[in-house]
Amino acid sequence: MSSSSSPSVAEQTVLVCALIGTAQMTSGVTVPVLPLYLDGHGIAVGVLGPVVAAFAVGRVIANVPAGLALRRFPARAYLWAVLLALAVVTALTGLAGSTATLLGFRLVAGVFGGAAVTIGFALLVAGAPADRRGSVMATATVVQMSAGAAGAVLGGSVVGLVGPAWTFTVAAIPALACLLWDAARPATVYWSALAPSPSSASPPASPSASPPASPSASPAAATVKPGGGALLVALCALSFATFLVRFAGEQGLVPVLAYGSGGLTPFTLGLATAAGTVASLAAMPLIGRWVDRGARNSLLLPSGIVGAVALTVLPLLHVPLGFSGAIVAYSLATSVMGVLPGVVTGETFPADAAGAVIGLTRTAGDIGAAVGPLAVFGLADLAGNLAACVLLGAVFLAAALAMAVALVRRPAPVVAVGAS
């Protein structure tokens, strides 16, 4: 391929983001279909909880090993293999006729899905040009939001045409289409950013070389500068908090409050959620430029405060417009929170540590998604909805403050991690 026809870095960035987004769509398309699928096979609807949990468990299992394996496997072949496996397993799920088979397929899909997203984000972090990391992560946020919305629309649209079973096959098509895109116009900048290190498979060449890392050390410990460990903990805490807020709040307690004290209907809640998504999408280019110019805590702290306040006051808002405004506010805050971790990871940790760091932070997020609903609804039952929302806001703000302190104390940024 001649240089004149080679894809631009911007196109390559969108391609890698699309690979991540379509991997997530395999779940987004099928989740709304699962109740219909269970009913069609005579499986009790109560199995839905374990089925959804099985996918989450698979992600937790996969995140860290998938990130570590990037040190040994060629990134492009590795992600291709994982995405192809995810597409096959997703399509075959439509053939599951029993609870055990369905649970098995969703567990395996979670493993491949979690691995694909971890690999994709590690590629973005390691390959993003150093002066455009903010824009790259903003693009990833936009593509993720768009893929999530498109997945829900696609699943709801095709299930009535092809039935629940074939919807699983349809869910795999977008990921395959992105692989064809990469086959025609490969994301070379990103594929070359995580080339396996020759030293990863062999011992030091001489006694004067650095000794290998201790087996008991953190996966990224060998390449983390002094002070980087605290930042890694803060990144995990922020991931835990944002996933907890999303699953326990946005997808759990918020609809309950909206239909009760908030005065919203399913339709108006959908409008409020869509407004939050549109506002976040509109803000992303500006946020990306601010981050590229050096904004870190000046964005992080206001977002933490706004998000915490918006979550906390939800039970006190009894006017639909006010409740909707709070939804938009925390949507914007969480979107900003989603941009900064990837940027901070890319500028603080070496490229060969990106997979391990992303794997750890995503695992922390998945744990937050699992335990968050249990903790928040348990507190709501014991002490009321206001106490539960105070917990959501406190966790969100505490994670933002911890990240702000870690950023002040972090080691000097790594130079030239991304492509130039």
XYZ file of C-alpha atoms in Angstrom, residues 12 23 29 40 57 84 124 127 140 145 149 158 210 223 278 284 295 316 320 326 339 365 380 383 406:
25
model
C -6.534 4.478 12.524
C -16.655 -5.922 20.805
C -27.176 -6.069 21.166
C -38.773 -18.943 23.911
C -17.334 -13.020 35.659
C -12.990 -13.794 15.813
C -4.856 3.219 22.320
C 0.037 4.104 20.438
C -12.820 6.429 22.267
C -21.284 5.838 23.515
C -26.696 3.358 21.518
C -33.726 -7.102 14.364
C 18.858 -5.533 35.432
C 8.337 -0.784 34.735
C -25.774 13.961 23.462
C -15.837 15.396 24.030
C -5.651 20.038 31.849
C -34.528 15.484 46.711
C -39.006 16.124 36.258
C -29.093 15.999 37.405
C -11.144 10.377 29.278
C -14.124 -1.552 37.320
C -31.324 1.752 50.310
C -31.424 3.491 55.436
C -1.830 10.887 42.988
